[in-house]
CSV table of C-alpha atoms in Angstrom, one decimal:
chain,number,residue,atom,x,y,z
A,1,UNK,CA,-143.0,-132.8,-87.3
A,2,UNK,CA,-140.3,-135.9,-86.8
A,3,UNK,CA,-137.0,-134.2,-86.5
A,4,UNK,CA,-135.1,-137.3,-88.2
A,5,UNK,CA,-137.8,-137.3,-91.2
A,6,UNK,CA,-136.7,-134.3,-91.8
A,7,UNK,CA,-133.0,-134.6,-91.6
A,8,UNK,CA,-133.4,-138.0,-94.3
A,9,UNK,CA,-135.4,-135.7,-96.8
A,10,UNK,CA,-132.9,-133.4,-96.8
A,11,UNK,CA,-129.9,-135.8,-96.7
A,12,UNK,CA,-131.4,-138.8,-99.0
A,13,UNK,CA,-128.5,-141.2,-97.8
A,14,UNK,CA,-128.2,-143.9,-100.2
A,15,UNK,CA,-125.6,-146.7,-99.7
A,16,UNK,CA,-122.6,-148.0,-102.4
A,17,UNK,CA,-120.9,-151.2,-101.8
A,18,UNK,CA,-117.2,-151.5,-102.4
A,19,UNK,CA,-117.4,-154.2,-105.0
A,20,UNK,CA,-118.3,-157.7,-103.6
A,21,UNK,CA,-116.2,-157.6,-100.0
A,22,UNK,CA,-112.7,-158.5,-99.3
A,23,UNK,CA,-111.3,-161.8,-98.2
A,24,UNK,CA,-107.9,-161.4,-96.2
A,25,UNK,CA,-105.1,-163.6,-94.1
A,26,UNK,CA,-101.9,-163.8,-92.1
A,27,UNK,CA,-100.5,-160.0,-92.1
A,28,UNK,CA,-102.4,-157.5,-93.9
A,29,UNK,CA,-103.5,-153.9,-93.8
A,30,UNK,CA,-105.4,-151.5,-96.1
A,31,UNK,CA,-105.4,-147.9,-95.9
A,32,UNK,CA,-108.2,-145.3,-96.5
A,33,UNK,CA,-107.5,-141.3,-97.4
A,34,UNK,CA,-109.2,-138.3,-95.8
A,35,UNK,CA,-112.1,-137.9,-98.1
A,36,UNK,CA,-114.4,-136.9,-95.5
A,37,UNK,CA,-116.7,-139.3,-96.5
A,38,UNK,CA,-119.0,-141.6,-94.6
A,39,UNK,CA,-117.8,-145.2,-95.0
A,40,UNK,CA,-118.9,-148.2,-93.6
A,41,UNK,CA,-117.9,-152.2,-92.6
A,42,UNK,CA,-119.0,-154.8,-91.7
A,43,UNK,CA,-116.9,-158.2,-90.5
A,44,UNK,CA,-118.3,-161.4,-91.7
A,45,UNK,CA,-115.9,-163.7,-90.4
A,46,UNK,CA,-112.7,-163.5,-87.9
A,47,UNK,CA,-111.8,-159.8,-86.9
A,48,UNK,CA,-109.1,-157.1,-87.5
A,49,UNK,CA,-108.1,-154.2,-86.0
A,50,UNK,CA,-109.1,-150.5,-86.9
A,51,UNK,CA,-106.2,-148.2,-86.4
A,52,UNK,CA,-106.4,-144.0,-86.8
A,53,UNK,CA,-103.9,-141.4,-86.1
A,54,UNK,CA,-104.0,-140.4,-82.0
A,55,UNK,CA,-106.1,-143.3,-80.9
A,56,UNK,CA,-105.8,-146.3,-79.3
A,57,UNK,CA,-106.0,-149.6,-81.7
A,58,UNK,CA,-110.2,-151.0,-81.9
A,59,UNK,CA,-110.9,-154.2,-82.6
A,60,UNK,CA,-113.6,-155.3,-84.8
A,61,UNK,CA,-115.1,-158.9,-84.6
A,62,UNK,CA,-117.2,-161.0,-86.4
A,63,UNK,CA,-120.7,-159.5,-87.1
A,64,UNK,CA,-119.8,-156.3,-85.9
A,65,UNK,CA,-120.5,-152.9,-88.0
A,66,UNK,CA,-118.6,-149.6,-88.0
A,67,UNK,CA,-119.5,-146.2,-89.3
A,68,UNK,CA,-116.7,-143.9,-89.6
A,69,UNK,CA,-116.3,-140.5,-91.1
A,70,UNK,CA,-112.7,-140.0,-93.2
A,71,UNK,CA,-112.0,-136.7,-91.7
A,72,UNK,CA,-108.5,-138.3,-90.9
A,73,UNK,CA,-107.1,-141.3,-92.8
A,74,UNK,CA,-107.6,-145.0,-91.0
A,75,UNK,CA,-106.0,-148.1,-91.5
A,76,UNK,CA,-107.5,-151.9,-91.8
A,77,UNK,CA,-105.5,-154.3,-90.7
A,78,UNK,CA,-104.6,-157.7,-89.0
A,79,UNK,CA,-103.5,-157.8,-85.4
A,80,UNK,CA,-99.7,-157.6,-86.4
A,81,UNK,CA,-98.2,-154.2,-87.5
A,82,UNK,CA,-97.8,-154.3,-91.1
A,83,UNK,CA,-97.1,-151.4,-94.1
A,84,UNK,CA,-100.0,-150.6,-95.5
A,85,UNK,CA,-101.5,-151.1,-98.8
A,86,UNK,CA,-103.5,-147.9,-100.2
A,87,UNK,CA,-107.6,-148.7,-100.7
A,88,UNK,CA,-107.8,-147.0,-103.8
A,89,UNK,CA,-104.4,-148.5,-105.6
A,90,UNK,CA,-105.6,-152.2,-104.3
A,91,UNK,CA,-108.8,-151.8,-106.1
A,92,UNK,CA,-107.8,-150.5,-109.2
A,93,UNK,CA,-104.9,-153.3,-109.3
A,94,UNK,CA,-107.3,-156.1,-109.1
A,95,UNK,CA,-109.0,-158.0,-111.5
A,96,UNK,CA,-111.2,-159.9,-109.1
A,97,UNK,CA,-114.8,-158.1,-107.9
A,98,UNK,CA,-113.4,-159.7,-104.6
A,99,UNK,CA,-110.5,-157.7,-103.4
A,100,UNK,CA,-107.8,-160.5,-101.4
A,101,UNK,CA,-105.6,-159.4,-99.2
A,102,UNK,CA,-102.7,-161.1,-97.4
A,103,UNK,CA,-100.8,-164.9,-98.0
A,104,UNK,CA,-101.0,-167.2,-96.4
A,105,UNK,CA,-104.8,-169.3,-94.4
A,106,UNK,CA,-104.3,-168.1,-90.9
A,107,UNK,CA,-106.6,-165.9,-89.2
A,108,UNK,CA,-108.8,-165.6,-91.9
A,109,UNK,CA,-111.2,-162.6,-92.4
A,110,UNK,CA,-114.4,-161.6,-94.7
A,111,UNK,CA,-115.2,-158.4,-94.6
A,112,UNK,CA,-117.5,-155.7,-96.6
A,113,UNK,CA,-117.3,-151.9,-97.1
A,114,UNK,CA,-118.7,-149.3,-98.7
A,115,UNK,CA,-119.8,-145.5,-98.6
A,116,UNK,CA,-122.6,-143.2,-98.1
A,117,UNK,CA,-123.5,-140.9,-100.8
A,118,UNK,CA,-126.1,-137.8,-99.3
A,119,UNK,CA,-127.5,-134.8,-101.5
A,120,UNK,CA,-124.5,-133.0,-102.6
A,121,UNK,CA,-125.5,-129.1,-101.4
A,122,UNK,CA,-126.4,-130.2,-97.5
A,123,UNK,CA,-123.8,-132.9,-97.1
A,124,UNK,CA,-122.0,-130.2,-94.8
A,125,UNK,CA,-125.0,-131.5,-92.4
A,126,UNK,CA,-123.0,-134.9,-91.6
A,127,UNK,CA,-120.1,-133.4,-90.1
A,128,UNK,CA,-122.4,-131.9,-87.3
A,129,UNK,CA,-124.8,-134.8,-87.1
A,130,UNK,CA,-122.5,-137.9,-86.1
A,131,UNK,CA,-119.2,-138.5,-84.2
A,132,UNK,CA,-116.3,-139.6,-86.1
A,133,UNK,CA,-116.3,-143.4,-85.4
A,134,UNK,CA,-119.8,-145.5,-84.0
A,135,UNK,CA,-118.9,-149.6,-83.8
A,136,UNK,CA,-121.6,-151.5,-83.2
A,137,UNK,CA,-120.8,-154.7,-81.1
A,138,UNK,CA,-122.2,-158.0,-82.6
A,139,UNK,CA,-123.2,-159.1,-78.9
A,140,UNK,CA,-124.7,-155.2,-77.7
A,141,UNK,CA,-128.1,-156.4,-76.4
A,142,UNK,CA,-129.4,-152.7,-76.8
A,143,UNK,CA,-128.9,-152.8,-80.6
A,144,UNK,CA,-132.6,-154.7,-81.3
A,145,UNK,CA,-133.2,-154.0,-84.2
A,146,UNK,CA,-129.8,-152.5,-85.9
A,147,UNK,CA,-128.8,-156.6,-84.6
A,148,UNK,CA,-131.6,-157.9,-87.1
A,149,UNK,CA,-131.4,-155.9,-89.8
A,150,UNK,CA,-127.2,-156.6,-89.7
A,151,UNK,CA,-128.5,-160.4,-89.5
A,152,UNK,CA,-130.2,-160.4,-92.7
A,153,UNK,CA,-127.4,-158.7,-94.1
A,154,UNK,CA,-124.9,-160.8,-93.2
A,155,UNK,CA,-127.5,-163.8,-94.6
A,156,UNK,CA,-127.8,-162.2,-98.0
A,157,UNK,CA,-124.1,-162.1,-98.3
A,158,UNK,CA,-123.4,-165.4,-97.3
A,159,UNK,CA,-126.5,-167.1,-99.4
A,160,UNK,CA,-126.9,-164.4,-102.5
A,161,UNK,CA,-129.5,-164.8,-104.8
A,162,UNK,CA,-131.2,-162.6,-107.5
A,163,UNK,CA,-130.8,-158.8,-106.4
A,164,UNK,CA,-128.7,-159.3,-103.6
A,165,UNK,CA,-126.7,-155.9,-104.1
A,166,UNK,CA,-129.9,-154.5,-104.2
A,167,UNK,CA,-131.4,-155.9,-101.0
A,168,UNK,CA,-127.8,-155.2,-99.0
A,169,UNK,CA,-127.7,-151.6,-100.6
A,170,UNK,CA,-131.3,-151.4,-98.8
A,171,UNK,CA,-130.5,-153.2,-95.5
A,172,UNK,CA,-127.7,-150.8,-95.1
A,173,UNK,CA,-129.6,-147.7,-95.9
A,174,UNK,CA,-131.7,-148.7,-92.9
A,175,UNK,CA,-129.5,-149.6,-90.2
A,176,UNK,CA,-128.2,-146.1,-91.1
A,177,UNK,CA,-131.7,-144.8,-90.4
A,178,UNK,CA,-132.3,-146.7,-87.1
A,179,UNK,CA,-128.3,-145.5,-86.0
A,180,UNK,CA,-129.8,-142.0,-86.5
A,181,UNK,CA,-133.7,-143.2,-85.0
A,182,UNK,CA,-131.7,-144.4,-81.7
A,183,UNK,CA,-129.4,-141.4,-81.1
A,184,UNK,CA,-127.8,-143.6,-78.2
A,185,UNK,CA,-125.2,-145.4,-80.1
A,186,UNK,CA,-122.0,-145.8,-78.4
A,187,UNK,CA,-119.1,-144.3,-80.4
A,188,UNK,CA,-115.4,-144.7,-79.7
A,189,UNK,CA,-115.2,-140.9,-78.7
A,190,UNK,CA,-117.1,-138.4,-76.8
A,191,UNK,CA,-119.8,-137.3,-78.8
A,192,UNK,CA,-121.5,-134.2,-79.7
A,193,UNK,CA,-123.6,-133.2,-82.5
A,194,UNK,CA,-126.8,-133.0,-83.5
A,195,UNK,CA,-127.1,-137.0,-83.2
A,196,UNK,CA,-126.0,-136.4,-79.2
A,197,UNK,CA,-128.4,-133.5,-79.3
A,198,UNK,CA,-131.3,-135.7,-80.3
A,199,UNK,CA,-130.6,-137.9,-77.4
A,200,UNK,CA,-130.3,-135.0,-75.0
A,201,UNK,CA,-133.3,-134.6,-72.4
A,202,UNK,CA,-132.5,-130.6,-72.9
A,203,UNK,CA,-131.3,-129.9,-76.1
A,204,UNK,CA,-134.2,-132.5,-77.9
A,205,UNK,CA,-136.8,-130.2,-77.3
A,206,UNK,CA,-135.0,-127.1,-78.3
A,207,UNK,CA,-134.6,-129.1,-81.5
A,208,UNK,CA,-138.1,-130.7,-82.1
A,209,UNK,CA,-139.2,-126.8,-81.6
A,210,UNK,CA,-136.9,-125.6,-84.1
A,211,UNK,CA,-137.9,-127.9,-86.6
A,212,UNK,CA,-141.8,-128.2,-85.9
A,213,UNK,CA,-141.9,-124.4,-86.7
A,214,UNK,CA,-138.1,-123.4,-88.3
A,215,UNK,CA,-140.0,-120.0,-89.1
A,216,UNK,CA,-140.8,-118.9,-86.2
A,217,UNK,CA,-138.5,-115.6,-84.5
A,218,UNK,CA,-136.8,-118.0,-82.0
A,219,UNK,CA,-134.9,-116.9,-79.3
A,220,UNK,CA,-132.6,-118.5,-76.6
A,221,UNK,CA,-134.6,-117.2,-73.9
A,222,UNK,CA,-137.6,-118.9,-75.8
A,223,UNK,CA,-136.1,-122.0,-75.8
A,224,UNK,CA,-134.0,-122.0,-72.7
A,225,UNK,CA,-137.9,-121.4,-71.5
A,226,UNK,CA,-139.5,-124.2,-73.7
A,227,UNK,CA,-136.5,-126.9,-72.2
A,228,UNK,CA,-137.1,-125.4,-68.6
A,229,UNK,CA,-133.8,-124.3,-67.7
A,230,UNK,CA,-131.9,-121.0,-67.1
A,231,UNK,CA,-130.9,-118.8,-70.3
A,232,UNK,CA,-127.0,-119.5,-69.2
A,233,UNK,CA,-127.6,-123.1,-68.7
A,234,UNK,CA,-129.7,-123.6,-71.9
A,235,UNK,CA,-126.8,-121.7,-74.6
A,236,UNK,CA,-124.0,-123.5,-72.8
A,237,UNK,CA,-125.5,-126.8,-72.9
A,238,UNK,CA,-126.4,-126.7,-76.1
A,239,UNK,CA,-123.5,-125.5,-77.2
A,240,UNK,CA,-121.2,-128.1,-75.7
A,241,UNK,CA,-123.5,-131.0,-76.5
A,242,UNK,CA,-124.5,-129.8,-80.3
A,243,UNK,CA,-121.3,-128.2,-81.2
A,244,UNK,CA,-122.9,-124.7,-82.2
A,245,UNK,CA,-124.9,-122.2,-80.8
A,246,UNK,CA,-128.7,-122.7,-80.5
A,247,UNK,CA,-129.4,-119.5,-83.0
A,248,UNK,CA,-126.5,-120.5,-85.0
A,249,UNK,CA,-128.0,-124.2,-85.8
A,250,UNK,CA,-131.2,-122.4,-86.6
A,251,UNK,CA,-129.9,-120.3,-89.1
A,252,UNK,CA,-128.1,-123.8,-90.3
A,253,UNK,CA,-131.1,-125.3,-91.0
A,254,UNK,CA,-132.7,-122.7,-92.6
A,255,UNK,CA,-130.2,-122.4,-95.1
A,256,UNK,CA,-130.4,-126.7,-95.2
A,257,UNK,CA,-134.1,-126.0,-96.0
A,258,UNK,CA,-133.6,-123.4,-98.3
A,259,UNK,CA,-130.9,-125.5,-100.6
A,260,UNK,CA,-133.3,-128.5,-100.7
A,261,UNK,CA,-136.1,-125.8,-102.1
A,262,UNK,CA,-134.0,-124.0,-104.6
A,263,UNK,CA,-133.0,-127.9,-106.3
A,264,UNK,CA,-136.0,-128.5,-106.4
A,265,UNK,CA,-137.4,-125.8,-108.1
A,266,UNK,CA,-141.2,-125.5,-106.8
A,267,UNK,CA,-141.2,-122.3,-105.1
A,268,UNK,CA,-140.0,-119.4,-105.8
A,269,UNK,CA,-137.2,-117.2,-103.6
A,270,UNK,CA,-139.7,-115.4,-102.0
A,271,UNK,CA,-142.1,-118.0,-101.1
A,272,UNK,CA,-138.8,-120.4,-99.8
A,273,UNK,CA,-137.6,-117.0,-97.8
A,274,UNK,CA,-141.6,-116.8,-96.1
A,275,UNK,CA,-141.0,-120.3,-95.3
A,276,UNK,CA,-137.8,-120.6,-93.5
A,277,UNK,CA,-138.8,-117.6,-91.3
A,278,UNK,CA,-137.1,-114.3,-93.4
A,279,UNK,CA,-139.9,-111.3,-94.0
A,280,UNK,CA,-138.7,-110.2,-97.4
A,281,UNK,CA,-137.1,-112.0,-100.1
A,282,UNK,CA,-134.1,-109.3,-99.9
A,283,UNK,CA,-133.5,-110.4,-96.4
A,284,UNK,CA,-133.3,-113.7,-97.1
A,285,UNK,CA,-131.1,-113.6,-100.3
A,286,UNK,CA,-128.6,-111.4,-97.5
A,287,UNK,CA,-128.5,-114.1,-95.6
A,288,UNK,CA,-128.3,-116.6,-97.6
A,289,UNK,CA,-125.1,-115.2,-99.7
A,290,UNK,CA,-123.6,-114.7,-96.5
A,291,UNK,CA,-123.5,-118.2,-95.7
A,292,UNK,CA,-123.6,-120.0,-98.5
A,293,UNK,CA,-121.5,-117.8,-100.6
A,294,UNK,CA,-123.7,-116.9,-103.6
A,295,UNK,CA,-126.8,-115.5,-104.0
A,296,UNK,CA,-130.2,-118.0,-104.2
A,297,UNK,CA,-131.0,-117.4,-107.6
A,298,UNK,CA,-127.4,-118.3,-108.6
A,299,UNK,CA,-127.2,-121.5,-106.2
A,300,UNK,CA,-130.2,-122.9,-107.8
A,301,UNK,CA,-128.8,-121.7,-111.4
A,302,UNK,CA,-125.3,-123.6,-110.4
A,303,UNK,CA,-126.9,-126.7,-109.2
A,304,UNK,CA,-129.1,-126.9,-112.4
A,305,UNK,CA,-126.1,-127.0,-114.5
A,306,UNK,CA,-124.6,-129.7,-112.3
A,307,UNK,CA,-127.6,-131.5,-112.2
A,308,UNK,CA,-127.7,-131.8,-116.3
A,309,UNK,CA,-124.0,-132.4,-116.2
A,310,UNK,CA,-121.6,-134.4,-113.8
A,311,UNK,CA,-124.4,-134.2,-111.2
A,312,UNK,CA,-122.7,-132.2,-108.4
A,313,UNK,CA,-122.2,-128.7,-108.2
């Protein structure tokens, strides 16, 4: 079974642009909460600098793309220091689809933004799968095909035709998919998580094990033993390069598997508990309270009633 098919049925990313793109110059800057959401940009002409709290300044140029999650607020801006204007407040004060930022015509920059949107009950799953911050460098010879797909994005946004949003929505969606499909991406801190783990000569295999057969009685020996290193070497590798414990992730994913089921409504308790590796259907609804903080049957009631309401639970 492909370890990243599974994590994209689960997740179902799906992209939202930010209106039509912002246009900006001389001395701007444009500030974004802590939503701890997955936002992304892309620079379409000149470049500006991406500030956050504790690091140092990064600059983003002309065809370059970032993906950033908001678990701290960032800033926008041009290379001078300026106050910011708040993301939110700018767009609801303009009348234009195009948001403009800035007086004046130097240093002119085109940029575009917008936001992931996963399934709502395993969108917990993005804060262990990607680092904070990945840039993509417009002249990285290793991105191959993320470079081609950002290409034709930045083509469709500088020649629109009929569907445009549709086909940039698209093009986003799967330079997402290929950021996950290479696991290598550089980002602007140390990584860990389960995207580092994927790209991990030990900790992969533990992983495509886990998921080929998420049922099975796993144990770290087992594993450790399946990766070809020492019990101690195996729990504190994983550890530091995934960010949990090897058990721990499998119980994670369970329950990931287990939400998805319940939404969906084909099988019942029982038959979702057989699959995700619990003996008894009392077992599993233990477990499953435990960490997600009501029982199954409840969860699935909850998300029902979301579902035929404001959509989220």
């Amino acid at each position: 079974m492909d370890l990243l098919l599974d994590l994209i049925r689960v997740l179902r990313p799906r992209a939202a642009l930010f209106g039509a793109g912002f246009d900006a110059s001389g001395q701007w800057a444009l500030s974004f909460r802590k939503r701890d959401d997955l936002l992304f940009c892309w620079i379409e002409e000149g470049e500006c600098q991406l500030l956050r709290p504790g690091n140092d300044p990064l600059t983003v140029r002309k065809g370059d793309f970032v993906l950033i999650r908001t678990v701290t607020p960032f800033t926008l801006a041009s290379m001078g220091s300026i106050d910011p204007i708040d993301s939110e407040a700018a767009v609801l004060a303009s009348k234009r689809q195009r948001l403009r930022l800035g007086s004046g015509d130097e240093h002119p920059v085109t940029l575009h933004a917008g936001k992931f949107v996963v399934e709502s009950v395993n969108e917990d799953l993005l804060s262990g799968l990607l680092p904070q911050l990945i840039h993509l460098a417009a002249g990285d010879p290793a991105l191959g095909r993320v470079r081609s797909l950002l290409e034709m994005n930045e083509t469709e946004a500088r020649q629109p035709g009929p569907a445009s949003e549709f086909v940039i929505v698209r093009l986003v969606e799967l330079i997402f998919v290929e950021i996950l499909r290479k696991g290598q991406v550089k980002s602007a801190e140390e990584r860990n998580g389960l995207l580092a783990g994927m790209a991990d000569k030990v900790t992969r295999h533990a992983l495509v094990a886990i998921h080929e057969d998420v049922a099975r009685g796993w144990t770290v020996a087992d594993l450790a033993k399946l990766c070809g290193v020492s019990r101690s070497t195996f729990a504190t590798r994983f550890q530091h390069v995934v960010g949990l414990g090897p058990i721990e992730y499998l119980l994670q994913w369970r329950m990931a598997l287990a939400k998805d089921e319940l939404c969906s409504g084909r099988k019942s308790v029982l038959e979702i508990a057989y699959a995700v590796g619990f003996q008894s259907s009392s077992a599993f609804s233990s477990a499953f309270a435990r960490e997600v903080g009501c029982p199954p049957t409840q969860f699935a009631r909850r998300y029902s009633m979301g579902q035929s309401g404001s959509g989220r639970i």
